[in-house]
Coordinates of C-alpha atoms and ligand atoms in Angstrom, one line a residue:
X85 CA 120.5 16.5 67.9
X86 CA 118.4 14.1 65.7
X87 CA 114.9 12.9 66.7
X88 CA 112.8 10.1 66.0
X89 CA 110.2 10.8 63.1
X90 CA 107.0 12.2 64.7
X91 CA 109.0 13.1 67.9
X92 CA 107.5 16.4 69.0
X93 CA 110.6 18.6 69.5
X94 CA 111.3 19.4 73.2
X95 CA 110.1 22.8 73.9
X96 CA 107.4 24.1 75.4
X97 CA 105.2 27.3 75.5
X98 CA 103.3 28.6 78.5
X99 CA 100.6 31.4 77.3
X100 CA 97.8 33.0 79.4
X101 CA 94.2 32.3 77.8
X102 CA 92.5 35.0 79.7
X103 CA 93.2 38.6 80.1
X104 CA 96.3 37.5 82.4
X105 CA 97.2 36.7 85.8
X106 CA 96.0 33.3 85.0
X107 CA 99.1 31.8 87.0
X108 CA 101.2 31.5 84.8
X109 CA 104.3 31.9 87.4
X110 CA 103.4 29.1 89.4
X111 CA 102.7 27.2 85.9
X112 CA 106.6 27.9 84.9
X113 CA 107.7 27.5 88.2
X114 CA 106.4 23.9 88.0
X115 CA 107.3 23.0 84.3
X116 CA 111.2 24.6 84.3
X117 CA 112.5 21.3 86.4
X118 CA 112.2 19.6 83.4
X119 CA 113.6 22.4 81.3
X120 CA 117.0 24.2 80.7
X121 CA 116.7 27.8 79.2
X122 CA 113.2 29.9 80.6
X123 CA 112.7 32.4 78.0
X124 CA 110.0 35.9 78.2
X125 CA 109.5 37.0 74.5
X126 CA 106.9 40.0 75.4
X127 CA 105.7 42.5 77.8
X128 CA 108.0 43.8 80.0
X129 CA 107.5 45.3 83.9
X130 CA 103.4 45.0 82.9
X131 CA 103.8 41.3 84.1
X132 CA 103.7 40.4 87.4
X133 CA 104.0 36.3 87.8
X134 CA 103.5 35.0 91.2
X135 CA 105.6 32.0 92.6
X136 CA 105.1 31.0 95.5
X137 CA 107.6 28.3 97.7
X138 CA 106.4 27.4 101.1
X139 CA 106.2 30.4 102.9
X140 CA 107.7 32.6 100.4
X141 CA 106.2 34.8 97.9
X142 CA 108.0 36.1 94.6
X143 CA 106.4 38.1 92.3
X144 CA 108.2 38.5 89.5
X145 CA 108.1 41.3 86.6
X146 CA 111.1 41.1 84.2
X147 CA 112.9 38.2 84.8
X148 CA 111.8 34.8 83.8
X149 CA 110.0 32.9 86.7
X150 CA 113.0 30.1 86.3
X151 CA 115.1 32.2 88.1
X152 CA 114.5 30.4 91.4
X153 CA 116.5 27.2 89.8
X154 CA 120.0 28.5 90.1
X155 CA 121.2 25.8 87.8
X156 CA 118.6 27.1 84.8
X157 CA 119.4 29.9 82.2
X158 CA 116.8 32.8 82.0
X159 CA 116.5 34.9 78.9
X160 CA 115.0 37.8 78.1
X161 CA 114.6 38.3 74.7
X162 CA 114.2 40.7 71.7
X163 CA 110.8 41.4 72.2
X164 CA 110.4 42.2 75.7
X165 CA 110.5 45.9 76.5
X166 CA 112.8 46.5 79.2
X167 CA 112.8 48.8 82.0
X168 CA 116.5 49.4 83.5
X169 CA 116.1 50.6 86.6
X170 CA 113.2 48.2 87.1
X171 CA 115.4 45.4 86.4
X172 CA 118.1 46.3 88.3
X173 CA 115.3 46.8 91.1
X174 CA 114.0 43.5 91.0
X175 CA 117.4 41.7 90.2
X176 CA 118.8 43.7 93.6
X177 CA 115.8 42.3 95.2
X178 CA 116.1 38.8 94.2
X179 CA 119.7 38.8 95.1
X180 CA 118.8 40.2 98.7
X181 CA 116.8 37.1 99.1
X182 CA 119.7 34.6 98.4
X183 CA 118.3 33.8 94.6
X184 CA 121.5 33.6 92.4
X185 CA 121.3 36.5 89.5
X186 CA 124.7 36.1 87.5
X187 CA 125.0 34.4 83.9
X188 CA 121.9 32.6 84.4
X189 CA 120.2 35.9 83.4
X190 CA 120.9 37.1 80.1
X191 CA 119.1 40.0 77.9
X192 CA 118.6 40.3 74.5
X193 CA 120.7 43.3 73.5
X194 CA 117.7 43.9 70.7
X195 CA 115.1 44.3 73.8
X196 CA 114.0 47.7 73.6
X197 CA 114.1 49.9 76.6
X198 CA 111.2 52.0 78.4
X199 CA 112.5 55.4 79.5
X200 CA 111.4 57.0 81.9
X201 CA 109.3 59.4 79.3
X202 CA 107.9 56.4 78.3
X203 CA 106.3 56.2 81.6
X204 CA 105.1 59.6 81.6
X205 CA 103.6 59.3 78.9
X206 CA 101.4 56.5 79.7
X207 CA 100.3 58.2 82.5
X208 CA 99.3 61.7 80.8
X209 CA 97.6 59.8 78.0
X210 CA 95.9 58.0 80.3
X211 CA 94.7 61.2 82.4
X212 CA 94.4 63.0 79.1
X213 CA 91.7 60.5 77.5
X214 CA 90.0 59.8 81.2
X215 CA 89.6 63.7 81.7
X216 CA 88.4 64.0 78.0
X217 CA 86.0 60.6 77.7
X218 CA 85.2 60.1 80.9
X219 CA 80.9 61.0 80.2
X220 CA 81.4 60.0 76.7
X221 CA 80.4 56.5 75.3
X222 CA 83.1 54.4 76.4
X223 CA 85.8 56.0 78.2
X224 CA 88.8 55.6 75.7
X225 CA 91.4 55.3 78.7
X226 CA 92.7 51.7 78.7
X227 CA 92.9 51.3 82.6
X228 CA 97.2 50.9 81.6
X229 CA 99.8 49.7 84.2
X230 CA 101.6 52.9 83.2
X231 CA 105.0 50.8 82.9
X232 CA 105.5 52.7 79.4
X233 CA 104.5 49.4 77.4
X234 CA 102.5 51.3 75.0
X235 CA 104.8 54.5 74.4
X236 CA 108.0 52.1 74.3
X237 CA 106.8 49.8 71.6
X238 CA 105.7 52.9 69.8
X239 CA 108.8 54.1 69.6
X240 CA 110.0 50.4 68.5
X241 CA 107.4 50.9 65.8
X242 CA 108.7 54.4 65.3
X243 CA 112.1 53.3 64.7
X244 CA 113.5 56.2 65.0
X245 CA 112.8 57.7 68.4
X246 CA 113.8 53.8 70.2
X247 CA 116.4 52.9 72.2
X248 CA 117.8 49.0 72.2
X249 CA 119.3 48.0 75.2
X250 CA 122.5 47.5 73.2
X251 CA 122.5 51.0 72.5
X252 CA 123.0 51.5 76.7
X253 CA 126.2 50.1 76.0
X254 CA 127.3 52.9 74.0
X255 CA 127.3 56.4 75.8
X256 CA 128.2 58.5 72.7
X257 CA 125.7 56.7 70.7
X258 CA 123.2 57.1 73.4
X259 CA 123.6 60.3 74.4
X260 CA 123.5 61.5 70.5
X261 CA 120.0 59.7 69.8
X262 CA 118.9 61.1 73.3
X263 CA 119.6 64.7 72.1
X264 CA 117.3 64.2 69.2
X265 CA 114.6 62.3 71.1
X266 CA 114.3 64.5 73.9
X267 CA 113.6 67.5 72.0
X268 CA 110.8 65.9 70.3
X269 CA 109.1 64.3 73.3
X270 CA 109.0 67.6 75.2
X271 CA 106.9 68.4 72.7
X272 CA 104.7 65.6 72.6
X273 CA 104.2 65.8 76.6
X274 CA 104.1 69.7 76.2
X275 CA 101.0 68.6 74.1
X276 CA 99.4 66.6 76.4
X277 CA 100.0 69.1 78.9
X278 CA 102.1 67.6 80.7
X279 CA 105.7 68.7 81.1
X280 CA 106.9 72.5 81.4
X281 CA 111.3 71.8 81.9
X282 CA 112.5 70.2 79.0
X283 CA 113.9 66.7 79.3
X284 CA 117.7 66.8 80.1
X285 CA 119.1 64.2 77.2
X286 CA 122.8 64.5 78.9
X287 CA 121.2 63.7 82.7
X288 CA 119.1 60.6 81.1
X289 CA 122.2 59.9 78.9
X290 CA 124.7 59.2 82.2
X291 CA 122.0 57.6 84.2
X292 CA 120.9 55.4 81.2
X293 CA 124.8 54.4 80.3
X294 CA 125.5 53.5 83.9
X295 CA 122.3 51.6 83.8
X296 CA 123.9 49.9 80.9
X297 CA 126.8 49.3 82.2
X298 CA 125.5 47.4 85.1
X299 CA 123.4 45.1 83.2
X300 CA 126.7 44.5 80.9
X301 CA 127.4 40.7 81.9
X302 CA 123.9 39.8 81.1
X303 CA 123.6 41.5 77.5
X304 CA 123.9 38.9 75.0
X305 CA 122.6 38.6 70.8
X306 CA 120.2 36.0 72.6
X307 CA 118.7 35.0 69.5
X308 CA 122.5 32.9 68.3
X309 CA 122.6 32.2 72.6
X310 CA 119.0 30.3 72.0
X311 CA 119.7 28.5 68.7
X312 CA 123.1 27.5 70.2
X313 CA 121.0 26.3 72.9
X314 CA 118.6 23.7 70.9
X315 CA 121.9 22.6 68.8
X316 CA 123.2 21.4 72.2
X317 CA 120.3 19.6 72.6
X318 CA 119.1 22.1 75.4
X319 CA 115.0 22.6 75.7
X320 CA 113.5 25.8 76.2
X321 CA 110.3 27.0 78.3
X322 CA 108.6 30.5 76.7
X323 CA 106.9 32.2 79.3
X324 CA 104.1 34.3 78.0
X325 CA 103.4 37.2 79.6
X326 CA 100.3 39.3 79.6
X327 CA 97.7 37.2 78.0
X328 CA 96.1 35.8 74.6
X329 CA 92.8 38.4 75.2
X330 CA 95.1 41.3 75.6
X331 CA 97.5 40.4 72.3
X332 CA 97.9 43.7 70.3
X333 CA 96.4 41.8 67.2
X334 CA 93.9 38.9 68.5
X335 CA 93.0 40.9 71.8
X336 CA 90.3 42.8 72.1
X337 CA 91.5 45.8 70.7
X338 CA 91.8 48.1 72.3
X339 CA 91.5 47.5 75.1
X340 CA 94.5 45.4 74.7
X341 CA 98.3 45.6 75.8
X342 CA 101.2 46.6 72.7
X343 CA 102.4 43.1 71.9
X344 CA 101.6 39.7 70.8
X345 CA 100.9 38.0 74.3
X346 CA 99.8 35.0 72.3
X347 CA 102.3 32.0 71.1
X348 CA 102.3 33.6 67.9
X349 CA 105.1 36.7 69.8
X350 CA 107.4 33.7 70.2
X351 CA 109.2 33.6 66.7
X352 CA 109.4 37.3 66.5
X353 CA 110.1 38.1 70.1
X354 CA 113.2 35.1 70.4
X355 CA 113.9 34.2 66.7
X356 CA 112.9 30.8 67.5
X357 CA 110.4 29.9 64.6
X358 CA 107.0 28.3 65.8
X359 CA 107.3 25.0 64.8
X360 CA 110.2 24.2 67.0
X361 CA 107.4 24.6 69.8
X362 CA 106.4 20.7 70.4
X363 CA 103.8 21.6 73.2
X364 CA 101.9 24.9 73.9
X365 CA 100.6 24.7 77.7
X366 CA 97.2 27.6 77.7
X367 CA 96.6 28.4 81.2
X368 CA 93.0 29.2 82.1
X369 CA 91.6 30.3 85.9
X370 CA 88.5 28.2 86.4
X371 CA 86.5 31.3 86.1
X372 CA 87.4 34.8 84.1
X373 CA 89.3 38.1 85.7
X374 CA 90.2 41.2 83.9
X375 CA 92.9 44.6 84.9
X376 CA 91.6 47.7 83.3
X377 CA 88.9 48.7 81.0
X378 CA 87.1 47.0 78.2
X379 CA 85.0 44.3 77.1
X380 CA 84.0 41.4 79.8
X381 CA 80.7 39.3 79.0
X382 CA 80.5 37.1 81.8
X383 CA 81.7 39.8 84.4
X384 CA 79.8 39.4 87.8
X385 CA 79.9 43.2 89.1
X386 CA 77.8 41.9 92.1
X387 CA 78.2 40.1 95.3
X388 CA 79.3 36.7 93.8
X389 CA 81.7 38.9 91.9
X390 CA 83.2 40.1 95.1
X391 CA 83.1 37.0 96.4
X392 CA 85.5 35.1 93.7
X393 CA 87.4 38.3 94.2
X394 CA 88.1 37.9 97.9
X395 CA 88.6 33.9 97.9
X396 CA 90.9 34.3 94.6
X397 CA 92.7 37.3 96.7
X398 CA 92.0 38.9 92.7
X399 CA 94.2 42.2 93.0
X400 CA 96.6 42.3 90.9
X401 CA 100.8 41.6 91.9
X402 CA 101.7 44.9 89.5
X403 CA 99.4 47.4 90.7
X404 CA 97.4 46.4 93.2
X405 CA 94.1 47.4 91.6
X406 CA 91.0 45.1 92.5
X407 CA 90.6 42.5 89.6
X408 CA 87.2 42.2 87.7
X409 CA 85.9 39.0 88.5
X410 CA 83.2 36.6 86.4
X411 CA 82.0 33.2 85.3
X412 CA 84.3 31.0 82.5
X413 CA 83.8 31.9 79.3
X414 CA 84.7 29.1 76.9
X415 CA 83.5 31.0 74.2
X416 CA 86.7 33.2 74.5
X417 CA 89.2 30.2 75.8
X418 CA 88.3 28.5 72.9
X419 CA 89.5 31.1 70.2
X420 CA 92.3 32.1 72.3
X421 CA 93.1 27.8 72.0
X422 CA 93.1 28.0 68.8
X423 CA 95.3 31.3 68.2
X424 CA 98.1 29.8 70.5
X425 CA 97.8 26.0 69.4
X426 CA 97.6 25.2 72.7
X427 CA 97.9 21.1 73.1
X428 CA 97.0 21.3 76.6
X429 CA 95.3 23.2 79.5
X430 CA 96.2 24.1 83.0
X431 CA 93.1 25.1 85.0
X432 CA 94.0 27.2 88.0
X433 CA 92.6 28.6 90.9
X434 CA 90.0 25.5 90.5
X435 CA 90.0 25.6 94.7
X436 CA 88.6 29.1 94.6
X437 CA 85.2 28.0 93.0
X438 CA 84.2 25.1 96.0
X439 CA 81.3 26.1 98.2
X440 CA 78.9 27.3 95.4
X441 CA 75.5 25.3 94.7
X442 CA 76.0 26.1 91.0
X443 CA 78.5 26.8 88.6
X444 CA 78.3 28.6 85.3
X445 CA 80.2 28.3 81.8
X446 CA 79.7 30.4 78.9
X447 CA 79.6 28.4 75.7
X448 CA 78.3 31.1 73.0
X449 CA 77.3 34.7 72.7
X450 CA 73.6 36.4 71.8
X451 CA 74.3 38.8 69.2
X452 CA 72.0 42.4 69.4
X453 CA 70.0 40.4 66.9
X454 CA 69.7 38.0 68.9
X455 CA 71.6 35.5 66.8
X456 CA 73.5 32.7 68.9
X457 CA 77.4 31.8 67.8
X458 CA 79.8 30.4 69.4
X459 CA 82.8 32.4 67.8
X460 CA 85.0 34.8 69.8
X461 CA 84.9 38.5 68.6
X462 CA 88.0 40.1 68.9
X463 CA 87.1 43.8 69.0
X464 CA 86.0 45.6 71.9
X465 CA 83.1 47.7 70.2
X466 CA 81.2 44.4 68.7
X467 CA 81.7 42.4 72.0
X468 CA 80.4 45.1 74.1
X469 CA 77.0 44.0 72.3
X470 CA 77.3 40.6 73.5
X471 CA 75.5 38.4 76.0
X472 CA 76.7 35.4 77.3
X473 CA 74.9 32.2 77.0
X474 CA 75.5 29.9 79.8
X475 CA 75.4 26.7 81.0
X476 CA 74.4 25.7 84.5
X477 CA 76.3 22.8 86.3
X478 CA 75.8 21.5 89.7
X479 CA 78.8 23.1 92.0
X480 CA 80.4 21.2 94.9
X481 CA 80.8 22.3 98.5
X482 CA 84.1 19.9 99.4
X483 CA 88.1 21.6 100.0
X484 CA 89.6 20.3 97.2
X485 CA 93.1 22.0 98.1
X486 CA 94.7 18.4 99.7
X487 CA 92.9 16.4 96.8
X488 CA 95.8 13.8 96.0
X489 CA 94.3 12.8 92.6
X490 CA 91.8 14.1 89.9
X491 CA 90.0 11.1 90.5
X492 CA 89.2 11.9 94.2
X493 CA 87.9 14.7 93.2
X494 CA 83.9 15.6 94.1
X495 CA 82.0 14.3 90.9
X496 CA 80.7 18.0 90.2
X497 CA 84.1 19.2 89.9
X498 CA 85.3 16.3 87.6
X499 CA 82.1 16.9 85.3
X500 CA 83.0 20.8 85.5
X501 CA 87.0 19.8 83.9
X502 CA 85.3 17.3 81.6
X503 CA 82.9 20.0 80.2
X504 CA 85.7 22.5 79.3
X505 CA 88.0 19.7 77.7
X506 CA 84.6 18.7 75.9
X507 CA 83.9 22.4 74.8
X508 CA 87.6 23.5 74.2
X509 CA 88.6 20.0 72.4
X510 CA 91.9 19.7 74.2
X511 CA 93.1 17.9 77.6
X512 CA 93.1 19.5 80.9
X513 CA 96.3 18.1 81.5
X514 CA 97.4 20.7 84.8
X515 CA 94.7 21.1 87.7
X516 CA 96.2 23.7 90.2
X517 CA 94.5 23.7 93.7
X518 CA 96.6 26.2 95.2
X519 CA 99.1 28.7 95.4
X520 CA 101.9 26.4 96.1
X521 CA 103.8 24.0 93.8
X522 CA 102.2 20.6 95.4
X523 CA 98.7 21.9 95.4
X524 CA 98.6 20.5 92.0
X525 CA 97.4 17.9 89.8
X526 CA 99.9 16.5 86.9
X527 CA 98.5 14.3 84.5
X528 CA 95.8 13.6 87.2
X529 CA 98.4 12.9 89.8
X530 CA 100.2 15.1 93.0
X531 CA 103.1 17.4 91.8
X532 CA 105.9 16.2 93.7
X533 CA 107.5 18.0 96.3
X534 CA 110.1 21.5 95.0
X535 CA 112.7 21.0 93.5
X536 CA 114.5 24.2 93.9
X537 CA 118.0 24.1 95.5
Ligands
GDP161 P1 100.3 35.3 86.4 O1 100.5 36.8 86.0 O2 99.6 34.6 85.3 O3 101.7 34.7 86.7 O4 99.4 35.3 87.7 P2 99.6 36.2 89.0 O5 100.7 35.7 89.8 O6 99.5 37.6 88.6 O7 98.2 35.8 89.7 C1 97.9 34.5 90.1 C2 97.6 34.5 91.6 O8 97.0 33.3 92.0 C3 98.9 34.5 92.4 O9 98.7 35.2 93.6 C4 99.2 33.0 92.7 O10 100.0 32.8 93.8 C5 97.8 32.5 92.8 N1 97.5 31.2 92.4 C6 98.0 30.5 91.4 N2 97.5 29.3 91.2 C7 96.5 29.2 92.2 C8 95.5 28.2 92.6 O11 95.4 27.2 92.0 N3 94.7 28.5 93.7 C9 94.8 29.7 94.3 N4 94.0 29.9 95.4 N5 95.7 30.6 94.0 C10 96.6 30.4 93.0
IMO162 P1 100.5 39.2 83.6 O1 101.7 38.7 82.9 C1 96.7 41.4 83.7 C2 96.4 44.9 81.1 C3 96.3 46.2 81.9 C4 95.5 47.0 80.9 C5 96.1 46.6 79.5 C6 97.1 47.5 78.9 O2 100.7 39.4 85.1 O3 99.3 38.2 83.4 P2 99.7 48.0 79.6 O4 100.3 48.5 80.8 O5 100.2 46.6 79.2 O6 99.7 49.0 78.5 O7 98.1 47.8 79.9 O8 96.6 45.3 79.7 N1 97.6 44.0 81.5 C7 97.5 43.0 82.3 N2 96.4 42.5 83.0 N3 97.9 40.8 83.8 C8 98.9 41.2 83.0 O9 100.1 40.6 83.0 C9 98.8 42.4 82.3 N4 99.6 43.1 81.5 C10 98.8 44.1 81.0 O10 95.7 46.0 83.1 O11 94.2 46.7 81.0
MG163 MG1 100.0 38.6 86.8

């Protein structure tokens, strides 16, 4: 495939700028028409990416959010952590619902899998540090999914206590790494108090290899299946999952998930190398939400709070849990911009923010010595000390769901969009209105009707 000299190659890169659940599913669901190959290169059963089409809702964990398009490829690749029996789960589910699941879903054979001690661990450290923190400054719990992210990229980082999905495919191989690993993580839970029966490696071995055996047709080395893929002129979509805020490195750590959410988990999680990425989509929810613990400046733990939450319907599609709600902070979109080299922005939920007299944006923190900068600090402990500065804009009272153009929109809402491409330095090229795929602005126009067969 040759291109013409400053031709920015064909794929694209879908990130959350947030802390997640910035609608990113609706975002993919929207852009993989005018893909061919949807690709996840992080997280795993943490996600949960909401399509919706007409009256039907997916939510969607593991599998790529292209999966609706039964003439699209889905891939899940090395970096994702994946959960078997979750997968199976939702790819049972999908299939139940008439949605085609067959060599249009392939996994990496490098992904590493969560076990189901994976999961218990997550949980135990999680009571473990709540029970033990909980008066202390800052309560060191994370406020997890307990999917086993954490535990299961451990062990990835361990090296030797992980299991690759490939390895599923070989019950001798498995069963003799489960012998070892399971005596050591009795001990680790035994340690954290909780686990009294050993693990039973040959039990998880069979369950695991059938497992394995099930997901056979889909297990691919998807890192030749994607380069093969761009040879044949073939463009890919990378679905972040998680968000840029949460990334193990540029997050605020800790309070951050255990891989690189931002763009910068493509190359390692796909063995795609960054600059084949031509445009880097960040999605942003008009205002800020946050799962779990940590940091949040502009957090609105009040009435107004509650009220975003309840017209944003802000719980979240993994685990249910109310999600913190606040004002925008640019201060944050802005460094998580620059991390991804996002190109351009989608602004979602923009419908929930109508019927307020004023809206706020955060464009720089107050330092405890009561310096002003507008830089992001990536660290939970510093950014705990941090109040936001905001800015004040008039709000607008109008539905703006039906709103056929970006131009017909109410003048406070345009000037709201201006400010943040002013502040951010980028286009806001995606205005979503909605849940649904039409309640959206492209490029200032309608989203045409679905496309899905
Ligand atoms: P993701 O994790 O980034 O894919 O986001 P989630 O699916 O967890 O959460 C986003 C939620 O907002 C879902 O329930 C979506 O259906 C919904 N949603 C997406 N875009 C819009 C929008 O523009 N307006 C409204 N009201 N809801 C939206
Ligand atoms: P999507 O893809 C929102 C948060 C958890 C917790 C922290 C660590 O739907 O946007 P983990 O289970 O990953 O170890 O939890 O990260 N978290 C998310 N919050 N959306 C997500 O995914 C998230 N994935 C992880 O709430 O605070
Ligand atoms: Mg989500």
């Amino acid at each position: 495939m040759t291109r013409r000299p400053n031709e920015r190659p064909p794929h694209t890169a879908i990130v959350g700028l947030q802390w997640g659940d910035e609608g990113k599913g609706k975002i993919v669901d929207l852009l993989t028409s005018e893909h061919d190959v949807i690709v996840r290169y992080n997280g795993g059963a943490n996600a949960g990416h909401t399509v919706v089409v007409g009256s039907e809702r997916y939510a969607l964990h593991l599998i790529p959010s292209g999966i609706l398009y039964p003439d699209k490829e889905c891939v899940v690749g090395n970096g994702v952590v994946v959960d078997p029996e979750k997968l199976l789960q939702e790819i049972d589910a999908l299939r139940a619902r008439g949605v085609r699941v067959a060599d249009n879903l392939r996994i990496s054979d490098r992904a590493h899998v969560v076990m189901p001690y994976h999961k218990e661990q997550d949980a135990a450290l999680e009571e473990y540090l709540g029970a033990k923190t909980a008066s202390a400054r800052g309560n060191l719990s994370i406020g997890t999914t307990r999917r086993g992210i954490g535990p299961a990229y451990a062990d990835k980082i361990r090296r030797s206590t992980a299991i690759r999905v490939g390895d599923l495919l070989d019950p001798d191989y498995l069963r003799s790494r489960l012998h070892v690993i399971c005596t050591l993580r009795t001990a680790e839970l035994e340690a954290l108090g909780v686990r009294t029966a050993p693990l039973d490696p040959d039990a998880l071995a069979t369950q695991y290899a059938a497992f394995g055996e099930r997901l056979r047709p889909h297990v691919v080395d998807s890192v030749y299946a994607l380069h093969d893929a761009m040879l044949a002129g073939r463009s890919l979509l990378f679905e972040g999952a998680n968000a840029s805020l949460l990334d193990i490195d540029h997050g605020t750590f800790p309070y951050v998930t255990s891989s690189n959410c931002s763009t910068l988990g493509i190359p390692s999680g796909t063995g795609v190398p960054g600059h084949a990425i031509g445009r880097v989509l960040g999605i942003m929810k008009a205002y800020s939400t946050r799962v779990g613990a940590g940091p949040f400046p502009t957090e609105l733990d009040n009435e107004l709070g509650q009220r975003i939450r309840e017209r944003g319907r802000e719980y979240g599609t993994t685990t249910g849990r109310p999600r913190r709600c606040g004002w925008l902070d640019l201060v944050a979109v802005r460094y998580s911009a620059m991390v991804c080299g996002a190109t351009g922005i989608a602004c979602t939920l923009f419908d929930v923010l109508a019927g307020l007299d004023e809206v706020r944006i955060c464009t720089a923190y107050r330092l405890p010595d009561g310096t002003v900068t507008d830089r992001f600090i990536p660290d939970a402990h510093r950014l705990e000390g941090v109040e936001p500065v905001y800015e004040t804009l008039p709000g607008w009272h109008e539905d703006i769901r039906e709103a056929p153009d970006r131009d017909s929109l109410p003048e406070a809402a345009r000037a709201y969009l201006a400010r943040i491409e002013a502040v951010v330095g980028i286009p806001v090229e995606v205005v979503s209105l909605g849940p649904e795929r039409t309640q959206t602005l492209v490029g200032g126009r309608r989203a045409a009707a679905l496309a899905h067969a």
